Amino acid sequence: MIISKPFLKVEQIQQRVKELAGRISRDYEGKEILAVGILKGAFMFFADIVRTIQVPMTIDFLIVSSYAKTESTGEIIIRSDLKEDIKGRDIILIEDIVDTGYTLSHLREMLLARQPASLKICAFLDKRPRRKVEVPLDYIGFEIPDEYIVGYGLDYENRFRNLPYIAIFKESV
Ligand code: 5GP
């Protein structure tokens, strides 16, 4: 049996997205952003936040996945790279959840090597107790405990991504 209970409601999410978008809009006043969404998980958060940010922008996406058997090293695979040249541009990476930190730390190194003018990270959820490598997070939606989360873009075996809220996922027999 699968048990899933609500953790962050739609209204809470909307309120927090508004606050983050407000901060980003103030921080980037007079600039143009290249917002980079990390797929698939960030698709819903990305869509919500980019339409609330009041600064000119272009958008692009990265599709990444992790090697299932190498959690200890956190090696990740780039399934689809950016189409934009990021050199000299102001980048905001938009991610769904930071767990061990391996994914973002890898992507950060990779993108910094392409010499953007700046690179900031906006993560919807921060599962801080699970962190294995430090990665600087500039904008955080919510800090959450060590639970498996689904909904609002996040999946379990590619399901539940369409839920408009965040739920804690438990599987029991
Ligand atoms: P990290 O590299 O920081 O360990 O992991 C980041 C990725 O792991 C996220 O982008 C997400 O795909 C996945 N992940 C980590 N924790 C959770 C979780 O609680 N629920 C879901 N659905 N995915 C998670």
mmCIF file of N, CA and C in Angstrom, residues 60-143:
data_model
loop_
_atom_site.group_PDB
_atom_site.id
_atom_site.type_symbol
_atom_site.label_atom_id
_atom_site.label_comp_id
_atom_site.label_asym_id
_atom_site.label_seq_id
_atom_site.Cartn_x
_atom_site.Cartn_y
_atom_site.Cartn_z
ATOM 1 N N ASP A 60 16.293 28.319 -20.586
ATOM 2 C CA ASP A 60 16.892 27.143 -21.200
ATOM 3 C C ASP A 60 16.765 25.994 -20.191
ATOM 4 N N PHE A 61 17.052 24.790 -20.637
ATOM 5 C CA PHE A 61 16.888 23.620 -19.757
ATOM 6 C C PHE A 61 18.076 22.680 -19.848
ATOM 7 N N LEU A 62 18.313 21.999 -18.731
ATOM 8 C CA LEU A 62 19.275 20.897 -18.684
ATOM 9 C C LEU A 62 18.487 19.659 -18.298
ATOM 10 N N ILE A 63 18.745 18.550 -18.958
ATOM 11 C CA ILE A 63 18.147 17.288 -18.507
ATOM 12 C C ILE A 63 19.268 16.434 -17.947
ATOM 13 N N VAL A 64 19.150 16.090 -16.672
ATOM 14 C CA VAL A 64 20.210 15.306 -16.025
ATOM 15 C C VAL A 64 19.616 14.093 -15.319
ATOM 16 N N SER A 65 20.455 13.073 -15.156
ATOM 17 C CA SER A 65 20.057 11.961 -14.303
ATOM 18 C C SER A 65 21.304 11.422 -13.618
ATOM 19 N N SER A 66 21.086 10.659 -12.532
ATOM 20 C CA SER A 66 22.250 10.127 -11.821
ATOM 21 C C SER A 66 22.457 8.666 -12.173
ATOM 22 N N TYR A 67 23.710 8.232 -12.119
ATOM 23 C CA TYR A 67 24.000 6.806 -12.259
ATOM 24 C C TYR A 67 23.421 6.113 -11.036
ATOM 25 N N ALA A 68 22.502 5.180 -11.242
ATOM 26 C CA ALA A 68 21.803 4.555 -10.117
ATOM 27 C C ALA A 68 22.742 3.922 -9.098
ATOM 28 N N LYS A 69 23.852 3.368 -9.588
ATOM 29 C CA LYS A 69 24.679 2.588 -8.669
ATOM 30 C C LYS A 69 25.842 3.371 -8.064
ATOM 31 N N THR A 70 25.899 4.655 -8.299
ATOM 32 C CA THR A 70 27.081 5.382 -7.808
ATOM 33 C C THR A 70 26.694 6.535 -6.882
ATOM 34 N N GLU A 71 25.791 6.284 -5.982
ATOM 35 C CA GLU A 71 25.362 7.361 -5.090
ATOM 36 C C GLU A 71 26.522 7.906 -4.258
ATOM 37 N N SER A 72 27.498 7.036 -3.990
ATOM 38 C CA SER A 72 28.617 7.459 -3.151
ATOM 39 C C SER A 72 29.474 8.530 -3.818
ATOM 40 N N THR A 73 29.596 8.427 -5.158
ATOM 41 C CA THR A 73 30.390 9.438 -5.860
ATOM 42 C C THR A 73 29.482 10.502 -6.458
ATOM 43 N N GLY A 74 28.188 10.179 -6.576
ATOM 44 C CA GLY A 74 27.239 11.150 -7.081
ATOM 45 C C GLY A 74 27.448 11.535 -8.528
ATOM 46 N N GLU A 75 27.984 10.609 -9.310
ATOM 47 C CA GLU A 75 28.216 10.916 -10.721
ATOM 48 C C GLU A 75 26.878 11.153 -11.435
ATOM 49 N N ILE A 76 26.831 12.170 -12.283
ATOM 50 C CA ILE A 76 25.573 12.404 -12.987
ATOM 51 C C ILE A 76 25.783 12.414 -14.506
ATOM 52 N N ILE A 77 24.699 12.144 -15.231
ATOM 53 C CA ILE A 77 24.756 12.118 -16.696
ATOM 54 C C ILE A 77 23.983 13.314 -17.236
ATOM 55 N N ILE A 78 24.601 14.030 -18.186
ATOM 56 C CA ILE A 78 23.883 15.117 -18.857
ATOM 57 C C ILE A 78 23.154 14.499 -20.051
ATOM 58 N N ARG A 79 21.835 14.400 -19.938
ATOM 59 C CA ARG A 79 21.033 13.805 -21.020
ATOM 60 C C ARG A 79 20.814 14.814 -22.138
ATOM 61 N N SER A 80 20.679 16.085 -21.757
ATOM 62 C CA SER A 80 20.515 17.130 -22.768
ATOM 63 C C SER A 80 21.146 18.412 -22.221
ATOM 64 N N ASP A 81 22.064 18.970 -22.987
ATOM 65 C CA ASP A 81 22.805 20.149 -22.515
ATOM 66 C C ASP A 81 22.061 21.428 -22.925
ATOM 67 N N LEU A 82 22.565 22.570 -22.425
ATOM 68 C CA LEU A 82 21.985 23.865 -22.765
ATOM 69 C C LEU A 82 22.123 24.139 -24.260
ATOM 70 N N LYS A 83 21.189 24.904 -24.789
ATOM 71 C CA LYS A 83 21.282 25.330 -26.186
ATOM 72 C C LYS A 83 21.917 26.726 -26.260
ATOM 73 N N GLU A 84 21.829 27.473 -25.157
ATOM 74 C CA GLU A 84 22.357 28.846 -25.103
ATOM 75 C C GLU A 84 23.844 28.847 -24.739
ATOM 76 N N ASP A 85 24.563 29.848 -25.282
ATOM 77 C CA ASP A 85 25.937 30.104 -24.867
ATOM 78 C C ASP A 85 25.847 30.982 -23.612
ATOM 79 N N ILE A 86 26.413 30.533 -22.493
ATOM 80 C CA ILE A 86 26.196 31.266 -21.232
ATOM 81 C C ILE A 86 27.331 32.231 -20.903
ATOM 82 N N LYS A 87 28.353 32.267 -21.711
ATOM 83 C CA LYS A 87 29.506 33.130 -21.421
ATOM 84 C C LYS A 87 29.071 34.590 -21.249
ATOM 85 N N GLY A 88 29.466 35.184 -20.130
ATOM 86 C CA GLY A 88 29.172 36.599 -19.876
ATOM 87 C C GLY A 88 27.744 36.892 -19.462
ATOM 88 N N ARG A 89 26.946 35.856 -19.209
ATOM 89 C CA ARG A 89 25.530 36.081 -18.881
ATOM 90 C C ARG A 89 25.231 35.810 -17.409
ATOM 91 N N ASP A 90 24.116 36.379 -16.933
ATOM 92 C CA ASP A 90 23.714 36.194 -15.537
ATOM 93 C C ASP A 90 22.745 35.020 -15.444
ATOM 94 N N ILE A 91 23.258 33.937 -14.858
ATOM 95 C CA ILE A 91 22.513 32.672 -14.853
ATOM 96 C C ILE A 91 21.863 32.406 -13.489
ATOM 97 N N ILE A 92 20.617 31.953 -13.506
ATOM 98 C CA ILE A 92 20.018 31.386 -12.290
ATOM 99 C C ILE A 92 19.630 29.945 -12.605
ATOM 100 N N LEU A 93 20.236 29.033 -11.845
ATOM 101 C CA LEU A 93 19.900 27.613 -11.981
ATOM 102 C C LEU A 93 18.682 27.343 -11.109
ATOM 103 N N ILE A 94 17.670 26.725 -11.685
ATOM 104 C CA ILE A 94 16.441 26.473 -10.928
ATOM 105 C C ILE A 94 16.236 24.968 -10.763
ATOM 106 N N GLU A 95 16.294 24.530 -9.498
ATOM 107 C CA GLU A 95 16.283 23.097 -9.185
ATOM 108 C C GLU A 95 15.103 22.769 -8.262
ATOM 109 N N ASP A 96 14.636 21.530 -8.324
ATOM 110 C CA ASP A 96 13.508 21.139 -7.479
ATOM 111 C C ASP A 96 13.927 20.903 -6.027
ATOM 112 N N ILE A 97 14.959 20.052 -5.834
ATOM 113 C CA ILE A 97 15.309 19.666 -4.469
ATOM 114 C C ILE A 97 16.810 19.383 -4.388
ATOM 115 N N VAL A 98 17.425 19.804 -3.295
ATOM 116 C CA VAL A 98 18.834 19.502 -3.071
ATOM 117 C C VAL A 98 18.903 18.473 -1.949
ATOM 118 N N ASP A 99 19.516 17.339 -2.268
ATOM 119 C CA ASP A 99 19.577 16.222 -1.333
ATOM 120 C C ASP A 99 21.039 16.068 -0.894
ATOM 121 N N THR A 100 21.819 15.191 -1.530
ATOM 122 C CA THR A 100 23.243 15.073 -1.190
ATOM 123 C C THR A 100 24.024 16.314 -1.637
ATOM 124 N N GLY A 101 23.540 16.990 -2.667
ATOM 125 C CA GLY A 101 24.242 18.162 -3.216
ATOM 126 C C GLY A 101 25.098 17.808 -4.423
ATOM 127 N N TYR A 102 25.230 16.530 -4.727
ATOM 128 C CA TYR A 102 26.113 16.110 -5.835
ATOM 129 C C TYR A 102 25.674 16.704 -7.178
ATOM 130 N N THR A 103 24.377 16.642 -7.451
ATOM 131 C CA THR A 103 23.893 17.110 -8.759
ATOM 132 C C THR A 103 24.255 18.580 -8.975
ATOM 133 N N LEU A 104 23.882 19.417 -7.999
ATOM 134 C CA LEU A 104 24.125 20.848 -8.180
ATOM 135 C C LEU A 104 25.595 21.198 -8.151
ATOM 136 N N SER A 105 26.355 20.480 -7.324
ATOM 137 C CA SER A 105 27.768 20.816 -7.260
ATOM 138 C C SER A 105 28.451 20.469 -8.594
ATOM 139 N N HIS A 106 28.058 19.362 -9.197
ATOM 140 C CA HIS A 106 28.576 18.977 -10.510
ATOM 141 C C HIS A 106 28.166 20.003 -11.586
ATOM 142 N N LEU A 107 26.880 20.359 -11.588
ATOM 143 C CA LEU A 107 26.382 21.294 -12.610
ATOM 144 C C LEU A 107 27.016 22.667 -12.451
ATOM 145 N N ARG A 108 27.229 23.061 -11.199
ATOM 146 C CA ARG A 108 27.823 24.372 -10.919
ATOM 147 C C ARG A 108 29.236 24.449 -11.501
ATOM 148 N N GLU A 109 30.031 23.412 -11.232
ATOM 149 C CA GLU A 109 31.395 23.370 -11.791
ATOM 150 C C GLU A 109 31.363 23.421 -13.310
ATOM 151 N N MET A 110 30.476 22.616 -13.886
ATOM 152 C CA MET A 110 30.378 22.525 -15.340
ATOM 153 C C MET A 110 30.016 23.888 -15.958
ATOM 154 N N LEU A 111 29.069 24.573 -15.329
ATOM 155 C CA LEU A 111 28.617 25.849 -15.891
ATOM 156 C C LEU A 111 29.610 26.980 -15.623
ATOM 157 N N LEU A 112 30.264 26.951 -14.455
ATOM 158 C CA LEU A 112 31.260 27.996 -14.160
ATOM 159 C C LEU A 112 32.418 27.944 -15.150
ATOM 160 N N ALA A 113 32.739 26.727 -15.619
ATOM 161 C CA ALA A 113 33.827 26.572 -16.598
ATOM 162 C C ALA A 113 33.491 27.272 -17.917
ATOM 163 N N ARG A 114 32.214 27.559 -18.133
ATOM 164 C CA ARG A 114 31.804 28.252 -19.366
ATOM 165 C C ARG A 114 31.787 29.774 -19.203
ATOM 166 N N GLN A 115 32.283 30.228 -18.056
ATOM 167 C CA GLN A 115 32.493 31.655 -17.770
ATOM 168 C C GLN A 115 31.260 32.560 -17.881
ATOM 169 N N PRO A 116 30.201 32.246 -17.127
ATOM 170 C CA PRO A 116 29.078 33.195 -17.073
ATOM 171 C C PRO A 116 29.506 34.435 -16.282
ATOM 172 N N ALA A 117 28.766 35.554 -16.429
ATOM 173 C CA ALA A 117 29.071 36.749 -15.623
ATOM 174 C C ALA A 117 28.786 36.437 -14.159
ATOM 175 N N SER A 118 27.690 35.697 -13.909
ATOM 176 C CA SER A 118 27.349 35.276 -12.547
ATOM 177 C C SER A 118 26.516 34.012 -12.617
ATOM 178 N N LEU A 119 26.526 33.282 -11.508
ATOM 179 C CA LEU A 119 25.745 32.035 -11.437
ATOM 180 C C LEU A 119 25.163 31.907 -10.037
ATOM 181 N N LYS A 120 23.833 31.949 -9.954
ATOM 182 C CA LYS A 120 23.182 31.748 -8.659
ATOM 183 C C LYS A 120 22.265 30.534 -8.747
ATOM 184 N N ILE A 121 21.955 30.001 -7.570
ATOM 185 C CA ILE A 121 21.133 28.791 -7.526
ATOM 186 C C ILE A 121 19.867 29.050 -6.724
ATOM 187 N N CYS A 122 18.744 28.662 -7.307
ATOM 188 C CA CYS A 122 17.451 28.759 -6.636
ATOM 189 C C CYS A 122 16.880 27.347 -6.536
ATOM 190 N N ALA A 123 16.716 26.869 -5.311
ATOM 191 C CA ALA A 123 16.202 25.504 -5.112
ATOM 192 C C ALA A 123 14.880 25.575 -4.352
ATOM 193 N N PHE A 124 13.894 24.871 -4.835
ATOM 194 C CA PHE A 124 12.588 24.897 -4.165
ATOM 195 C C PHE A 124 12.656 24.233 -2.790
ATOM 196 N N LEU A 125 13.293 23.058 -2.704
ATOM 197 C CA LEU A 125 13.382 22.355 -1.420
ATOM 198 C C LEU A 125 14.831 22.052 -1.068
ATOM 199 N N ASP A 126 15.139 22.160 0.205
ATOM 200 C CA ASP A 126 16.492 21.890 0.688
ATOM 201 C C ASP A 126 16.414 20.811 1.775
ATOM 202 N N LYS A 127 16.903 19.599 1.421
ATOM 203 C CA LYS A 127 16.892 18.500 2.396
ATOM 204 C C LYS A 127 18.271 18.480 3.067
ATOM 205 N N ARG A 128 18.502 19.465 3.911
ATOM 206 C CA ARG A 128 19.827 19.730 4.456
ATOM 207 C C ARG A 128 20.441 18.573 5.254
ATOM 208 N N PRO A 129 19.649 17.826 6.031
ATOM 209 C CA PRO A 129 20.253 16.732 6.817
ATOM 210 C C PRO A 129 20.952 15.674 5.958
ATOM 211 N N ARG A 130 20.649 15.617 4.668
ATOM 212 C CA ARG A 130 21.217 14.591 3.792
ATOM 213 C C ARG A 130 22.458 15.060 3.027
ATOM 214 N N ARG A 131 22.884 16.286 3.249
ATOM 215 C CA ARG A 131 23.950 16.859 2.420
ATOM 216 C C ARG A 131 25.278 16.129 2.571
ATOM 217 N N LYS A 132 25.931 15.808 1.435
ATOM 218 C CA LYS A 132 27.267 15.195 1.461
ATOM 219 C C LYS A 132 28.325 16.154 0.951
ATOM 220 N N VAL A 133 27.953 17.013 0.001
ATOM 221 C CA VAL A 133 28.886 18.063 -0.441
ATOM 222 C C VAL A 133 28.196 19.419 -0.334
ATOM 223 N N GLU A 134 28.961 20.404 0.112
ATOM 224 C CA GLU A 134 28.396 21.749 0.265
ATOM 225 C C GLU A 134 28.237 22.401 -1.107
ATOM 226 N N VAL A 135 27.104 23.065 -1.278
ATOM 227 C CA VAL A 135 26.874 23.808 -2.508
ATOM 228 C C VAL A 135 26.139 25.091 -2.101
ATOM 229 N N PRO A 136 26.616 26.242 -2.588
ATOM 230 C CA PRO A 136 25.990 27.495 -2.151
ATOM 231 C C PRO A 136 24.599 27.674 -2.763
ATOM 232 N N LEU A 137 23.586 27.802 -1.900
ATOM 233 C CA LEU A 137 22.219 28.021 -2.388
ATOM 234 C C LEU A 137 21.837 29.474 -2.115
ATOM 235 N N ASP A 138 21.469 30.197 -3.156
ATOM 236 C CA ASP A 138 21.179 31.625 -3.005
ATOM 237 C C ASP A 138 19.723 31.888 -2.655
ATOM 238 N N TYR A 139 18.827 31.073 -3.182
ATOM 239 C CA TYR A 139 17.396 31.230 -2.910
ATOM 240 C C TYR A 139 16.830 29.842 -2.599
ATOM 241 N N ILE A 140 16.195 29.725 -1.418
ATOM 242 C CA ILE A 140 15.638 28.432 -1.004
ATOM 243 C C ILE A 140 14.151 28.605 -0.702
ATOM 244 N N GLY A 141 13.327 27.697 -1.245
ATOM 245 C CA GLY A 141 11.897 27.736 -0.964
ATOM 246 C C GLY A 141 11.621 27.298 0.461
ATOM 247 N N PHE A 142 11.870 26.032 0.746
ATOM 248 C CA PHE A 142 11.624 25.473 2.076
ATOM 249 C C PHE A 142 12.737 24.505 2.454
ATOM 250 N N GLU A 143 13.135 24.546 3.728
ATOM 251 C CA GLU A 143 14.002 23.484 4.255
ATOM 252 C C GLU A 143 13.092 22.375 4.748
#
